[in-house]
Amino acid sequence: MLDQRFDPAEAEPRLYKAWETKGCFKPSGNPDAEVYSIVIPPPNVTGVLHMGHALNNTLQDILIRFERMRGKNVLWQPGTDHAGIATQMVVERQLAEEGNVSRRDMGRDAFVARVWEWKEQSGGSIVNQLKRLGASCDWSRERFTMDEGLSKAVTKVFVDLYNKGLIYRDKRLVNWDPHFQTAISDLEVDQREVNGHYWHLRYPLADGVTYEHPVKDEDGNVTGTETRNYIIVATSRPETMLGDTGVAVHPEDERYKGLVGKFVELPIVGRRVPIIADEYANPEKGSGAVKITPAHDFNDFQVGERAGLAKLNILSAVAAIVDGAEADAAGIPADYRGLDRFKAREKVIADFEAAELLDHIENVKIEQPFGDRSNVVIEPWMTDQWYVDAKTLAQPAIAAVREGKTKFVPENWEKTYYNWMENIQPWCVSRQLWWGHRIPAWFGPPSDDEGCRSKTSGPFRIFVAPTAEEAKAQAEEFYKCRVNLGPDNTVGYRADQPVGPGNRYTEVDLQHDEDVLDTWFSSALWPFSTQGWPDQTDDLKTFFPTATVVTAFDIIFFWVARMMMMSLEFMGEVPFRDAYIHALVLDEKGQKMSKSKGNAMDPLDLINEYGADALRFAMSRLAGQGRNIRLSKQVVEGNRNFATKLWNAARFAEMNECGAPACIDFPTVESPVNRWILSELSTCIADVTKGIEDFRFNDAAGALYKFIWNTFCDWYVELIKPLLGGMDDGAKSETRQVCGYVLDETLKLLHPFMPFVTEELWERRATGRTAEQGFLMMQQWPAFTGLHDKAASDEINWVIDLITEIRSLRNDLDIPAGTKVPFALVNAGDEIEARAMRHEDVLKRLARLEDIAITDATPAGAVTLVFGDTVTALVIADLVDIDAACKRLDKELAQLDKDITSTEKKLANADFVARAPEEIVEENRERVRDWTARREKLRAARKGLEGL
């Protein structure tokens, strides 16, 4: 017998273990079945489950369980990402806490070995957390971005792209983290609004040049001019002026047209800096003149490229002012060299003030970039890095979406994709870390094209190969001499490597590049590398390309676009047919969740309290396309109550001996209420199936919620009680069979959303069924039969709607729930009268009616209710204080009028509609619709009271 309630804490781990033990998550291997595969967005090996993971993996699991039940050969490929910077940080912190030596003291090999040790012992805890959520991945195929096979794929891709000229080294600006001393991606940069300043600095004009500058009054009106021998620039980073190589003004700015081509003499360093014309300068912002530091600002870099300005690096890897040759080249005074950037800032400001060149200071809010893990200010920094020619690779990826080979859902994300791809910049793929895929490149000493020592220092020679031995062979062929590799392939080449006749080297040392690849590089190969590529495996032939990728909008560029580029380049096909982009999970007020705000919710805490099913169904019901999810504990609790409702319906079925038939012969079903519920089930099957197919998870979940809570539990269960308690054995037997059948088909429909409670009910409703027929998750998805009995549906829906209207009117008139009210049908006609009499017991019980009279005229003391073509009457004069009821209705109507007017005024404000999030606008429109409908009902009730 079913327990009084479902216990998620006991059932969920037991059921998940049973599924996994029986191999339910593995592909069927049926060669005749259609293939359906998804690759999981690999979570960081250091990660813990957050609400974004919970939503993302819930939606994937719904698709996977749905297609598995539809008989497809399904693979959900799991795995984790090695998360270079995050993992290295975790282990370095662990070393510090243990009082051990730093990674640099340990040496590279020992440190990497320690990271692998951590990974095996503590990494991947998120996998177990995904299992708590119910994720039905084939864990026997779990991959890791640094496992042997994937490392082989990464190396091959790098070497092949290099040989095609699509990977190269270049000195460009990168996001530089001074704490970790590595380049980082844009996604790892956290833009934060902070209190800051604009320092307005005067740059003296060189060569005695002066000009007339407009003078304005307090209202901004030009009152005259003044002669100036300086130009004012504003900056939030005064220390970068040490690297300025230009000042830009807008070409149409009349104030400065005469200065274009002239020079300023840069204070402190004494450098002559040209004044150039460039549209980047905004005449309406500040003074209209902009200092240009090409080596330390991304926009300035582009201006410098257009104007041919020098790029002077003034910062070291730890964000201190440079020393040595770079400082000499920039003319940086000795007392600045080696200063921390913020100390240098203070000194620059003091020196400008002392020279009376600090015009004024403006206090402002500024956007400042921080490393999302180091929490230090990020610097744009010029450094040698490896780059992928993303522009070339992007062209086929753009075309594939335009040609419909891959479709974005919702479609509006295609615009974002095109915007990024059509303006794509070279992709920096090197990182100055030790944990990651080491770049398969080796450096040899500078030489000419014949392998002879270069007369100038020149660039070093690069040898890219899958292995050190192959790189060594390339170098031997090039230099025509002996080539050495150190014990760990990291011996630096000597400046004095020996040469013989003709300046030809007689012995050469190679140095393995110390950098590793960006983690996104390996993730870009995920759809095909996980299936065994570069080997042509059966899995690769079967499961690539995948069907769908499910991800968040913030990694469309970082992951989705790069998978498109790499798959088209190396597989000649798109990696997936559909890219479903889900929205964000926000708190109940629509705010982003964060620990600092105190509004973050831990999905594991919610699972512990309410069960995984409740969390999954809550998010699914809210997962409308393009609409952010507002989640609260109350919402999750409400969906736990939904599971309880289903459980109680199953207990009702058990107590009434409702069976578990595998099928029902619809034509033989006689009772209208049973034919009606089968018709409603057929509609629900169609709605849920279409909802999942169209990635409208909220529509599918909404259809299930309505059918289970309202149609089945609230109405069908109540409507069949007379049949189950009656004397007609045939009707009783039929009802038991139909009820059991509908309940089981409902479990199948709900299973992708709420796998645990449905699986438990599948077995508990018919003990031994799992052993005989298999788990619910392996059952066939309900087929849409198109069955629909219009006459039965019309009749039962008439009964339901009439009861609903009577209950609503009773509520509006504040009639006590226990009070039975006389009821009449007025000139209803034979068909309606007969229908009412067939369902008299149900109507009287559920609408709390004293009796049902058939009359030609409205009884005295009655309020009428027009229902379709039927006029009905509730005799209430002796049951209701008419004056009090009128006052109460008038008060509520006045409040509704006020609310509707206020909200309609807000919606008529074009500025509000344009600025507010779409879901907020729609929420207000829905309120107006609901309030308007409510107002009409109350007006009708109020009118009915007149004359009583």
mmCIF file of N, CA, C and O in Angstrom, residues 26-33 72-74 542-543:
data_model
loop_
_atom_site.group_PDB
_atom_site.id
_atom_site.type_symbol
_atom_site.label_atom_id
_atom_site.label_comp_id
_atom_site.label_asym_id
_atom_site.label_seq_id
_atom_site.Cartn_x
_atom_site.Cartn_y
_atom_site.Cartn_z
ATOM 1 N N LYS A 26 22.389 4.427 -20.679
ATOM 2 C CA LYS A 26 23.210 4.129 -21.857
ATOM 3 C C LYS A 26 22.354 4.198 -23.126
ATOM 4 O O LYS A 26 21.141 3.974 -23.083
ATOM 5 N N PRO A 27 22.978 4.473 -24.257
ATOM 6 C CA PRO A 27 22.231 4.420 -25.521
ATOM 7 C C PRO A 27 21.678 3.011 -25.742
ATOM 8 O O PRO A 27 22.265 2.015 -25.289
ATOM 9 N N SER A 28 20.556 2.942 -26.442
ATOM 10 C CA SER A 28 19.948 1.633 -26.687
ATOM 11 C C SER A 28 20.791 0.792 -27.631
ATOM 12 O O SER A 28 20.763 -0.440 -27.567
ATOM 13 N N GLY A 29 21.537 1.454 -28.510
ATOM 14 C CA GLY A 29 22.338 0.716 -29.484
ATOM 15 C C GLY A 29 21.517 0.143 -30.616
ATOM 16 O O GLY A 29 22.054 -0.588 -31.466
ATOM 17 N N ASN A 30 20.230 0.466 -30.660
ATOM 18 C CA ASN A 30 19.352 -0.045 -31.725
ATOM 19 C C ASN A 30 19.751 0.583 -33.056
ATOM 20 O O ASN A 30 19.599 1.796 -33.235
ATOM 21 N N PRO A 31 20.253 -0.212 -34.007
ATOM 22 C CA PRO A 31 20.710 0.373 -35.278
ATOM 23 C C PRO A 31 19.585 0.941 -36.125
ATOM 24 O O PRO A 31 19.825 1.746 -37.033
ATOM 25 N N ASP A 32 18.358 0.509 -35.833
ATOM 26 C CA ASP A 32 17.220 0.993 -36.624
ATOM 27 C C ASP A 32 16.579 2.245 -36.025
ATOM 28 O O ASP A 32 15.698 2.848 -36.652
ATOM 29 N N ALA A 33 17.004 2.608 -34.814
ATOM 30 C CA ALA A 33 16.393 3.754 -34.128
ATOM 31 C C ALA A 33 17.050 5.056 -34.566
ATOM 32 O O ALA A 33 18.236 5.101 -34.887
ATOM 33 N N LYS A 72 14.262 6.507 -29.281
ATOM 34 C CA LYS A 72 15.468 6.871 -30.009
ATOM 35 C C LYS A 72 16.709 6.311 -29.323
ATOM 36 O O LYS A 72 16.690 5.980 -28.130
ATOM 37 N N ASN A 73 17.769 6.210 -30.088
ATOM 38 C CA ASN A 73 19.066 5.780 -29.569
ATOM 39 C C ASN A 73 19.728 7.017 -28.970
ATOM 40 O O ASN A 73 20.346 7.807 -29.672
ATOM 41 N N VAL A 74 19.587 7.164 -27.650
ATOM 42 C CA VAL A 74 19.875 8.440 -26.984
ATOM 43 C C VAL A 74 21.198 8.400 -26.237
ATOM 44 O O VAL A 74 21.492 7.439 -25.513
ATOM 45 N N THR A 542 28.156 7.624 -35.065
ATOM 46 C CA THR A 542 26.765 7.499 -34.608
ATOM 47 C C THR A 542 26.228 8.790 -33.995
ATOM 48 O O THR A 542 25.114 9.223 -34.316
ATOM 49 N N PHE A 543 27.016 9.399 -33.106
ATOM 50 C CA PHE A 543 26.470 10.466 -32.268
ATOM 51 C C PHE A 543 26.911 11.876 -32.660
ATOM 52 O O PHE A 543 26.567 12.838 -31.978
#
